[in-house]
């Protein structure tokens, strides 16, 4: 396993240091390479982006952290002033690394009739495309990854990509169920060690997420959602990439830790009052799992973007993200699965059983953070701050689920929290001075350069892609809505 990890990190280093990758070819996937090693590299590439760039960006946009007064590295994010160069490396890494590698694994697995490995690669590719289209809207999909056959792939709209992803998952499941060949990649699959039962559960959970993302659109599909709920075969263990070194070793640590804490000196991310005060006001012990205390052994935050009020204070005066060298990168958690099920039951099954799924979501959040069931039950039990209160009003009931989902995703999957608060509008973004952090509220960053009341909904297409793909036209603003943002 040690040699696998070394190989993986070598591939990641080569890709992340390359400035001008061609997204239509992948220099890190030599013809004839063992698909098991390529799968490991693809998973590592995805984890690098999810746990690095998207943890940082998602943390600002979900108001888990903000820029400290003494630093300015990420003022462009905190002020909602991200430009077209912002996502260059992320875009290149995803297309030239992760997605190309997964296509290779799918092709070889199909040739070898390895339906298990084909399913794994399909699921990871579908997950990655979902993240990309949720972040950028229209993206290269149907014509992507064709190499020199098409160096300027067209952009497919998100409302076309989503059904295509579901069909892709269903096709891979059908292929596996018809001829259930267990994946040959073994422990080179560092997420579920090629346990096909776990991957089938991942497939169902991912499909549920895709269907619920469409809940406010004309493509909402209650029948499909209820079929998944009836089958009740969702993940029972967190899908995570967890082979990072527990000691401080360059390029072998959690990607957020490696860059933000180790290389950049832990000076750019401090707690936002939006989340820290929510934890504090509700006596939520997750606060110590999510944030490290300041140099005075206290928890302290600032309102999102409020640099001017604390200009003389350095980052150490505030709480900061509690990410360690070996903190895993999570793709899907049992907590998130239960919150998805709770939302589905509220929307499409009259709320029957939603309370149990909601409680399980909170409970498993605590367990993922290394806390205890007793601590969770104290808050969700009768009279607890997080006690579920049934409501005949669907949105009132869903709000409880989404606020807890937001509180559970901090440094677990920051970008997913951004997608969900954008889709559902929970926690609400309110005018500064009217916020109630105790119940879960966000504010517009006090540094915002956008017109009053506006916040980012997307990212600009990278300059690299604009320059090399004639089919990509830059969007007008960060405030353009993703297609499922219809509430």
Phi, psi and omega in degrees: 000327180298319179294325178297314181297318178298317179297316180301310184290332173297315179297318180297317180296318180299315183292314186290338180269351181278124185275332189233054178294142172268119186288353180264354174224151181235104181294346182267005180240081180292143179300134179088001179292150179297123184298333181294320177290324179293323176297317178301317179296320179296316178297320178293322177298314178297317180296324179299319180285312182296317184272350181250268184304312185284336172292320180291306180298313180297329178294322176290313186287336176265359178061045168270324175220165179219170180281129178290156181300333187271002182223164182218015183306319186240032176298331179298326178283314185293336179261003182062045184234035181289136182256188185286347177275351192298320188253016182306305185294319179300313181298313180297317180298317182294312184283310184284334180261276189303303187292320177295318178298318180293325175297320177298315179298318179298316182296311181294319180297320178295317179298325182270000183059032177268084186291335178292310179295325177299318179295315180302311182295323178296317181295316179293324178292319178296317178301316183292316177297324177299315179298316182297313182288330175292334183269322186250345186087240178290134182216162171298125180223290185295331180253008180282159171066025180263005178064219183290350176296331180205100183270356177229071183295142177291164175266132173259142179285152184300326181287350171267322182294318184302307177300326178295321177295317179297317177297321179297317177297314181298320179296317180293322176296317180297319178298318179290315182294327178289324181220079188286083176267120179296140181302141180268002188279342176058225184285356171293339166280101187274005178266305182233014179051038176060026174283108189291331176299318178295321182289326175295319176297320176300318180301313181295321180292319178296319178298318178300319178297317180297316180296319181287333175298335181267011190299328182263013182246173178289348179269006175305139187226079180303324181298313180295321180295314180294329176295319176294320179296321180295317179294325173052051181235070182254171186299143178243000173217147184297137173273108187216152175259112192222045179252019180287153182284140179284343178257164185282100180229124184303133177068009176237012182251167172314134188296326176292315178299314185302317184270302190286321185268313184279298188288319184265001169086013174063039185241003190247355184224112176237160186298135170275140179298337182304313180268315184300318179291328175301312177298312183299312184295335181255012180050047184268116182291351176297344181304321182280341174281329184270324184234144168272145178289163181283185184292348175261012179062037178232159173267131182212139180222172171234157173299148185308120176079008185273070182284322189297331183283347186225038189300335185270359187258137178272172185301326182295347178282353185236164172292147181225161184305135182267064178254130184254170180305325184253017176300129180293162168256125185259136173264309176220139178242161176297325176301309180299319178302316180292323176293323174299315180295321178298314178299317181298319180294322178294315184288319195236003181220032176060017176080004182293122180087357182295326181298318181294320179291321176300311179299321178293327177296314178295314181303310183288335171298313179300318182293320178298323178281359179086017178262187188250160176297322181299320179295320178292316184296330177299323183277329182267348181287178181305125181082357180285159183299334183249020179301131179285131180243108179302148179215141175289341177276116186301315183293325177297317179292317182294326180304317180302316181296315187288325176296317178292326177296317176301316181291340183267346186264358183298117181060015168259310175202080187299321184288328176296322176299319178298315179301317185287322178288332175291319181290313189263341185070022174235133352298150182290145171268118186239167178294135180302135183103340177254356186292147174235093184296336182297321182268353183097096175221151171245165175234164170285134181311131181293349176264001190305138175259359181281161175303154185308133175086357184255147177223161179296144175238349186204181171241154173292150172296143182296147178304318180304317183287321177301318185288330187253350182239108184294345182272359182257119174251134184294142176285164187281328187201158175292348183269003175296134184278144168288152191302329182274359181275079188237009180285000000 
